[in-house]
PDB file of C-alpha atoms in Angstrom:
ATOM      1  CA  UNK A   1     -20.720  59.834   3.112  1.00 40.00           C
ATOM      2  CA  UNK A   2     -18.170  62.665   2.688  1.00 44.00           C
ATOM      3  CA  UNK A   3     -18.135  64.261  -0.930  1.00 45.00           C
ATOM      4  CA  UNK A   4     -14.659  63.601  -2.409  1.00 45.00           C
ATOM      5  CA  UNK A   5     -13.597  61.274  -0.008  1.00 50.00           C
ATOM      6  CA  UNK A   6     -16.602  58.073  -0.460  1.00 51.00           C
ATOM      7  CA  UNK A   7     -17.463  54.740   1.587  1.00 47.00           C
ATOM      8  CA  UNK A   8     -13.875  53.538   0.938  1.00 51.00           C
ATOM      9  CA  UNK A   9     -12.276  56.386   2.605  1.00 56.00           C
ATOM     10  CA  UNK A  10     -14.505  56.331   5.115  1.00 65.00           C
ATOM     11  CA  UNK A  11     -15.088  53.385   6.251  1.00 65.00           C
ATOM     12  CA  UNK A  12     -11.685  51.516   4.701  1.00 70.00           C
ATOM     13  CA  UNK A  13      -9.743  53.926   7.238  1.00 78.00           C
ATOM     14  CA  UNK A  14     -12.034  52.819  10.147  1.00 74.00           C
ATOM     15  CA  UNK A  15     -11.142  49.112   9.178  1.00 74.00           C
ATOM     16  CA  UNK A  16      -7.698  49.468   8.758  1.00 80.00           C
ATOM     17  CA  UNK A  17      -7.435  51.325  12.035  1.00 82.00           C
ATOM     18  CA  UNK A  18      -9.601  48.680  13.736  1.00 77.00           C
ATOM     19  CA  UNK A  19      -7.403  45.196  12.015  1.00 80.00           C
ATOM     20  CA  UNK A  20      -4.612  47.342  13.627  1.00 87.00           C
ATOM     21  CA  UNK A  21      -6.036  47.501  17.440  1.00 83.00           C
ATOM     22  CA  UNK A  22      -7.160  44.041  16.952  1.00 80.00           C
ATOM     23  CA  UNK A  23      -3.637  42.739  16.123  1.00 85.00           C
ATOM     24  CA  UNK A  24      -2.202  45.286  19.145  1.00 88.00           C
ATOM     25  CA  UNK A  25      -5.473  44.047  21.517  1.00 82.00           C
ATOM     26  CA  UNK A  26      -4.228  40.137  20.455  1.00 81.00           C
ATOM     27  CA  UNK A  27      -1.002  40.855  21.149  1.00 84.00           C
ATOM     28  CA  UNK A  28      -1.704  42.471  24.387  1.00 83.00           C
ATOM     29  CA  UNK A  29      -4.261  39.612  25.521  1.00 77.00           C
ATOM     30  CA  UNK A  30      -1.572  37.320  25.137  1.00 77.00           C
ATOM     31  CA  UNK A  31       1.338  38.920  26.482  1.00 79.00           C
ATOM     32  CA  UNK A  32      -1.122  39.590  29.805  1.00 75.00           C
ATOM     33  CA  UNK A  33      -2.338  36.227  29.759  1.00 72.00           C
ATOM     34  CA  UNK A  34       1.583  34.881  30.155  1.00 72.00           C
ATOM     35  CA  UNK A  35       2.973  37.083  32.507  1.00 73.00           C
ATOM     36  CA  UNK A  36       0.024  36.839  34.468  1.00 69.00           C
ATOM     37  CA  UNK A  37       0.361  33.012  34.708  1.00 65.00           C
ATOM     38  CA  UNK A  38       4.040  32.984  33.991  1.00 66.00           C
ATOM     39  CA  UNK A  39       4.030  29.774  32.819  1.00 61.00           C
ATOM     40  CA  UNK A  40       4.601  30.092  28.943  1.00 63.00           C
ATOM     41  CA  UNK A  41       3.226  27.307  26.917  1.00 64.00           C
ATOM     42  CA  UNK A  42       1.153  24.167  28.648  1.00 65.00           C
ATOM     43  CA  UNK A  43       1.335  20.446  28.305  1.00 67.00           C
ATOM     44  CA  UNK A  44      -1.987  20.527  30.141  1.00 70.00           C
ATOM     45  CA  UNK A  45      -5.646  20.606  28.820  1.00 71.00           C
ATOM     46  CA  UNK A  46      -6.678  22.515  31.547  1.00 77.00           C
ATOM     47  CA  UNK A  47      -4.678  25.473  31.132  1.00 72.00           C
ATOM     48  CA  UNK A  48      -5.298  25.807  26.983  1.00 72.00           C
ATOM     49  CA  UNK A  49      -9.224  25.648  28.096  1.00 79.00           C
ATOM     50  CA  UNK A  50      -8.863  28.194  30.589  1.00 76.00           C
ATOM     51  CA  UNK A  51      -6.712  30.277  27.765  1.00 73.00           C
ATOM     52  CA  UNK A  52      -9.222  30.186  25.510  1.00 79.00           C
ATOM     53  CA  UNK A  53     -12.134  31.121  27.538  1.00 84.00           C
ATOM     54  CA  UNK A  54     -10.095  33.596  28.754  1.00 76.00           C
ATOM     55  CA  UNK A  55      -8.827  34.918  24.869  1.00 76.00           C
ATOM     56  CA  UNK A  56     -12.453  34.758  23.151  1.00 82.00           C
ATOM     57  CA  UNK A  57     -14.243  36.438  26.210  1.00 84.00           C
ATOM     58  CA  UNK A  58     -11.801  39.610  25.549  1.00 76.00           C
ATOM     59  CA  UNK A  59     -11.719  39.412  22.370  1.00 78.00           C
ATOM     60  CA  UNK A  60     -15.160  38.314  20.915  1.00 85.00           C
ATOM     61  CA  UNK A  61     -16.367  41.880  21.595  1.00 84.00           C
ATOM     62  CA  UNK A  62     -13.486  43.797  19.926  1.00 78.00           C
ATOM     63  CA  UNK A  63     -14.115  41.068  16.498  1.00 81.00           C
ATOM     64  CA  UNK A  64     -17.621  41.915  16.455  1.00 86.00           C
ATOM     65  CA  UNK A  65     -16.511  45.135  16.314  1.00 80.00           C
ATOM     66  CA  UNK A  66     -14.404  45.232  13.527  1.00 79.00           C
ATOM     67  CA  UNK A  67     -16.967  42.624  11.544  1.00 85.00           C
ATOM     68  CA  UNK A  68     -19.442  44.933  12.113  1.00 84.00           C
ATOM     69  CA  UNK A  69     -17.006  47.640  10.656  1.00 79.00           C
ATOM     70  CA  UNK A  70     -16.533  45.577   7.187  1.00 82.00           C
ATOM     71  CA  UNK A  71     -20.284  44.938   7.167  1.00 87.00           C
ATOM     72  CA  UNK A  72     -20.785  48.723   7.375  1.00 83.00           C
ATOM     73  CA  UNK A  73     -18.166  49.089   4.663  1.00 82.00           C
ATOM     74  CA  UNK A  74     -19.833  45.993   2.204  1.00 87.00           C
ATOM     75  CA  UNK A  75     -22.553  48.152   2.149  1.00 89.00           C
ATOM     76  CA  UNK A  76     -21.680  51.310   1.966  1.00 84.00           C
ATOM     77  CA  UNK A  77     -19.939  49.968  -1.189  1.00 86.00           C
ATOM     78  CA  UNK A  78     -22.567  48.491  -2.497  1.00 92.00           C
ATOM     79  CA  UNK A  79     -24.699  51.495  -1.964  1.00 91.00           C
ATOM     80  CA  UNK A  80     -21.964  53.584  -3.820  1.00 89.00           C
ATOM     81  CA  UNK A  81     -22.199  51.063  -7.070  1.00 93.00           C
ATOM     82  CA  UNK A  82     -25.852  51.475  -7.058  1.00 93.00           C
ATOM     83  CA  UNK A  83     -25.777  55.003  -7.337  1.00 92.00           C
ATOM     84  CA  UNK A  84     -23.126  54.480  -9.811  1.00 92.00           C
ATOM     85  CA  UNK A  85     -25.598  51.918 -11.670  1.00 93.00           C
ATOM     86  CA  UNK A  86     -28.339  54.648 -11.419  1.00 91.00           C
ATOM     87  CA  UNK A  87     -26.104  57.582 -13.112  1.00 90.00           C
ATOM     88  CA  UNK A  88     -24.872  55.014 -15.723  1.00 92.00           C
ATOM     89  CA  UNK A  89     -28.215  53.723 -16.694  1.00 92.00           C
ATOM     90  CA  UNK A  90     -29.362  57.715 -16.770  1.00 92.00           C
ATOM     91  CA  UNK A  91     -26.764  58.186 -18.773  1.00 92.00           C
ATOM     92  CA  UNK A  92     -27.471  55.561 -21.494  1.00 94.00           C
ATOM     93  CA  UNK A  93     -31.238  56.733 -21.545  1.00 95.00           C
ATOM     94  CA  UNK A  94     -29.943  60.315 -22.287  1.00 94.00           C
ATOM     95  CA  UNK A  95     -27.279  59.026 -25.132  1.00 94.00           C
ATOM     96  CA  UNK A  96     -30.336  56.469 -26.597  1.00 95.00           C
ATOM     97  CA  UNK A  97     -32.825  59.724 -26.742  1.00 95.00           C
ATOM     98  CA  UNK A  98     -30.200  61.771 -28.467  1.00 95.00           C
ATOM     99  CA  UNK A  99     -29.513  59.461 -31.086  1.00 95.00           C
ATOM    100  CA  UNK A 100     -33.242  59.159 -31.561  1.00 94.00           C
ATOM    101  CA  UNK A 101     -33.299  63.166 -31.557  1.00 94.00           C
ATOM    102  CA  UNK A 102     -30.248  63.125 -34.370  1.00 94.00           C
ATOM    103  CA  UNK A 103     -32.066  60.441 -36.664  1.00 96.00           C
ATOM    104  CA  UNK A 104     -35.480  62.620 -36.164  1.00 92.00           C
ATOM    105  CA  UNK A 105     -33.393  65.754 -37.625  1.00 94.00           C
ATOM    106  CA  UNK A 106     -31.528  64.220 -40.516  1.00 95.00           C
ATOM    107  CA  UNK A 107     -35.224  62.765 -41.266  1.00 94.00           C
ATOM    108  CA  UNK A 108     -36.129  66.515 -41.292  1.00 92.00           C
ATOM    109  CA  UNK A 109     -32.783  67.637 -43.500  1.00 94.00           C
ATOM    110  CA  UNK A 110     -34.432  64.887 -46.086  1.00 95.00           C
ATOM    111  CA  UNK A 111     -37.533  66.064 -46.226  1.00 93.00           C
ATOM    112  CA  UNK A 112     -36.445  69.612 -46.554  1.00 93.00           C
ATOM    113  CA  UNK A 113     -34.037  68.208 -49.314  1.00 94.00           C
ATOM    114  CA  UNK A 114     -36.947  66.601 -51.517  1.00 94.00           C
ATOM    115  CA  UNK A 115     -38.690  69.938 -51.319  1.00 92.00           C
ATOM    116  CA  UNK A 116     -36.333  71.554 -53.001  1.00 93.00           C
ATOM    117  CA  UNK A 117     -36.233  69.047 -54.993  1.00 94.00           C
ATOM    118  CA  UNK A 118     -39.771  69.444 -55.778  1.00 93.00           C
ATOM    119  CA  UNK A 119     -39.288  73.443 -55.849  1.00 91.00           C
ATOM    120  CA  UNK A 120     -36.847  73.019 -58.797  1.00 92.00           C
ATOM    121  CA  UNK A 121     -38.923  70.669 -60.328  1.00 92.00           C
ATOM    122  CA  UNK A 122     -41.850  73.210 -60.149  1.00 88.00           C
ATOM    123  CA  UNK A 123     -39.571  76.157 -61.736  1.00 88.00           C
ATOM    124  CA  UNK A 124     -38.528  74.165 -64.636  1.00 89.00           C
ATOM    125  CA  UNK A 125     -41.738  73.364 -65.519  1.00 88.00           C
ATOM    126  CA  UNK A 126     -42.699  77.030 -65.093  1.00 86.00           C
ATOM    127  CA  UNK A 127     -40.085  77.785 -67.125  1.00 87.00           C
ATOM    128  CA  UNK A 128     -40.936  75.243 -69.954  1.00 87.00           C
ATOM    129  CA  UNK A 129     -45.398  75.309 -69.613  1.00 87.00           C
ATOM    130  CA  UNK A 130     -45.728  78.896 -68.285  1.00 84.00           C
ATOM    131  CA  UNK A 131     -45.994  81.625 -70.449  1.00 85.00           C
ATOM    132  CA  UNK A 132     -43.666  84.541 -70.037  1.00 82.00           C
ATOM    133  CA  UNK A 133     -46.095  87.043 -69.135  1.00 80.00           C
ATOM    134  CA  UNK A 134     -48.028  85.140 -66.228  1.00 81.00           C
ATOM    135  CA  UNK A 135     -44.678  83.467 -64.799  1.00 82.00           C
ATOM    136  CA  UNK A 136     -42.752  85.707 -63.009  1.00 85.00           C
ATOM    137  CA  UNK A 137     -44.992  86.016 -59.726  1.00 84.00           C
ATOM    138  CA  UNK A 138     -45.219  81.998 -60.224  1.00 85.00           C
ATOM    139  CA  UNK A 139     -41.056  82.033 -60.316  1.00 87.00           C
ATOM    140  CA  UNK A 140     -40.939  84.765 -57.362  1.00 88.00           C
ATOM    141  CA  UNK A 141     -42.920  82.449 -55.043  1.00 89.00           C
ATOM    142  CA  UNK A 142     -40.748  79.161 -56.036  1.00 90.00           C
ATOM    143  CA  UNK A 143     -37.354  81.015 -55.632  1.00 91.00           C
ATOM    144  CA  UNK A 144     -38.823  81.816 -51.850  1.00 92.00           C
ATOM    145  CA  UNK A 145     -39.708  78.513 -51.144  1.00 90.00           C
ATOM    146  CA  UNK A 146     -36.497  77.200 -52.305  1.00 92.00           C
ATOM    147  CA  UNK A 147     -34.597  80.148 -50.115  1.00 94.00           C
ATOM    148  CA  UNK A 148     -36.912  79.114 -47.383  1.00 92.00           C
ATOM    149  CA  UNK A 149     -35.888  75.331 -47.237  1.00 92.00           C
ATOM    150  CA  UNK A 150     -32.327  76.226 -47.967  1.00 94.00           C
ATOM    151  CA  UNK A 151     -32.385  78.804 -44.679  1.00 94.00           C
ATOM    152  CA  UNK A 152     -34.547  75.881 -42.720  1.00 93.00           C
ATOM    153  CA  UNK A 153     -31.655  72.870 -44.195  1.00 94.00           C
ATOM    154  CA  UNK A 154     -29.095  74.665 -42.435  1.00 95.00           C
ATOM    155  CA  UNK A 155     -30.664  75.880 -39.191  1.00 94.00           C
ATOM    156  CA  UNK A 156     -31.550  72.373 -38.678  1.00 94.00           C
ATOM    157  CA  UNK A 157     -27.562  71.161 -40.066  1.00 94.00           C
ATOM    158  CA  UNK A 158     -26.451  73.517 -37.252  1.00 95.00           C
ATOM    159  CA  UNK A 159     -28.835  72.708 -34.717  1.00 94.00           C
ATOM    160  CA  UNK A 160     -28.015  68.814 -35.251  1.00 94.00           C
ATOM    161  CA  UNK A 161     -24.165  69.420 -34.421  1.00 94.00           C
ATOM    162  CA  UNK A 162     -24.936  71.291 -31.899  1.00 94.00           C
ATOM    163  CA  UNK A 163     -26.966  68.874 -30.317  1.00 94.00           C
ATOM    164  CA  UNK A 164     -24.275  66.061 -31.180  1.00 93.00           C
ATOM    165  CA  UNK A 165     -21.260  68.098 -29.259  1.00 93.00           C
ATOM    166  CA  UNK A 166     -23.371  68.929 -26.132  1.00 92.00           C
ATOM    167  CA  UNK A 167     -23.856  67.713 -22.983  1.00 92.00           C
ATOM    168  CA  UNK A 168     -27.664  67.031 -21.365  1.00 92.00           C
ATOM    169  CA  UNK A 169     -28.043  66.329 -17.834  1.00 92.00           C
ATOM    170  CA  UNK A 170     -31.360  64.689 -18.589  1.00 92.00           C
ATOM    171  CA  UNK A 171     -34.022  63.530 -21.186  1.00 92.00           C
ATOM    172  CA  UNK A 172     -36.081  66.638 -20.385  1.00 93.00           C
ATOM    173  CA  UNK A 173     -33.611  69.497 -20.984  1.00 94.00           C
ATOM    174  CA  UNK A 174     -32.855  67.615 -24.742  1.00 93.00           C
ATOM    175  CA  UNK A 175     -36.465  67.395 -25.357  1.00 92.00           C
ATOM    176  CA  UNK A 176     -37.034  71.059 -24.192  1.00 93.00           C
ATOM    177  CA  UNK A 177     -33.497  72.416 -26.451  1.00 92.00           C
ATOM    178  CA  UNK A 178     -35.132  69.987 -29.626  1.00 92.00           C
ATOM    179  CA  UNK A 179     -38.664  71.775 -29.351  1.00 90.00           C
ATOM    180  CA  UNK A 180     -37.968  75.540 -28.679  1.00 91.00           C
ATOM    181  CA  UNK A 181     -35.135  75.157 -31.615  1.00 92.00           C
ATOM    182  CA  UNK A 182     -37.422  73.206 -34.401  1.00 91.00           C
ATOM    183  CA  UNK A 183     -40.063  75.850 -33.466  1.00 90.00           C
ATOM    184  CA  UNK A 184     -38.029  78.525 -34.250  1.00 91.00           C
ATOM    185  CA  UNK A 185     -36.765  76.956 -37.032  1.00 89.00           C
ATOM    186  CA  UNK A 186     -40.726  76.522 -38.501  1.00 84.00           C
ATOM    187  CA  UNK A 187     -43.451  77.667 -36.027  1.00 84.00           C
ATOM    188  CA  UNK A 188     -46.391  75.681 -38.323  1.00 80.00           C
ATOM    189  CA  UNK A 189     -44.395  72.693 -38.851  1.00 75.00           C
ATOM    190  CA  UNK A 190     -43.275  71.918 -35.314  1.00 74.00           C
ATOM    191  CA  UNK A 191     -45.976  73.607 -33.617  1.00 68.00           C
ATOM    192  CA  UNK A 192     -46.966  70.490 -31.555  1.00 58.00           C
ATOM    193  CA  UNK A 193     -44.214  68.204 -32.376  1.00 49.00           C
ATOM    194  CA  UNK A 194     -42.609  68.042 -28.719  1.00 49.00           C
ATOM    195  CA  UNK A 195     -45.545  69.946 -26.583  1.00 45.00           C
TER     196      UNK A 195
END
């Protein structure tokens, strides 16, 4: 099959083009068949045998032809929807892992979310149980963790539009994109997540 052009230009030209010389080939059979016996239409048996012997052992060949024409078309077509099929279905796998992919990182944005909930949490009670003197390392390392999840809530916000607005070509390349991202996003965390 021809890029751009398919089975239907193909092979829908070839059987047009062929009903055409069939209709001419008809035509011509018949018009040969009169002037040949000059007699125009019969009365008798005889003659509308020996016509029709004569018509379906020209033409017979020349229908095959063309039958075998549309067959070759039928399944060229049918060859063309199951590719179609094929890219469809590869298509849906790719838009069912992506979804799966989005709901894994807003799963991720939650979690991240809790711990700073639980970061706060910890600095209040810092502020309220600690004693001055011993809590300012304590309140340096919570105000890191909380900057930490912030930076890591929207790296993975970002990378979760970007993976909604593009484009994969298969399940692979979205797995690959998902793993080297959420690895840079947290080497320990998503160290063996995808590998």
């Amino acid at each position: 099959m021809k890029s751009g052009r398919g089975v239907r230009g193909d092979w829908g030209t070839l059987l047009t083009y062929g009903l055409i010389a069939l209709a001419v080939i008809i035509a011509l059979v018949c018009a040969l068949y009169f002037v040949k016996f000059n007699s125009g239409l019969s009365n008798s048996p005889e003659k509308w045998s020996a016509f029709g012997s004569y018509f379906g052992g020209v033409l017979a060949p020349a229908i095959s032809l063309i039958t075998l024409f549309a067959v070759l078309r039928t399944i060229g077509l049918q060859l063309e929807q199951a590719a179609h099929f094929v890219s469809e279905g590869e298509q849906q796998r790719i838009a069912e892992y992506k979804a799966c992919q989005l709901q894994l990182l807003d799963q991720q944005i939650t979690m991240y979310d809790r711990m700073i909930d639980r970061y706060e949490l910890d600095g209040e009670k810092l502020m309220k149980y600690v004693p001055t003197e011993r809590r300012a390392a304590s309140i340096a390392q919570v105000d890191s963790n909380l900057r930490s999840a912030e930076r890591d809530i929207a790296r993975l916000i970002q990378l979760s539009v970007e993976v909604s607005l593009s484009n994969f070509n298969s399940i692979e390349e979205l797995r690959q994109r998902m793993a080297s991202e959420l690895h840079a996003i947290s080497p320990t965390l998503y160290a063996t997540s995808f590998s």
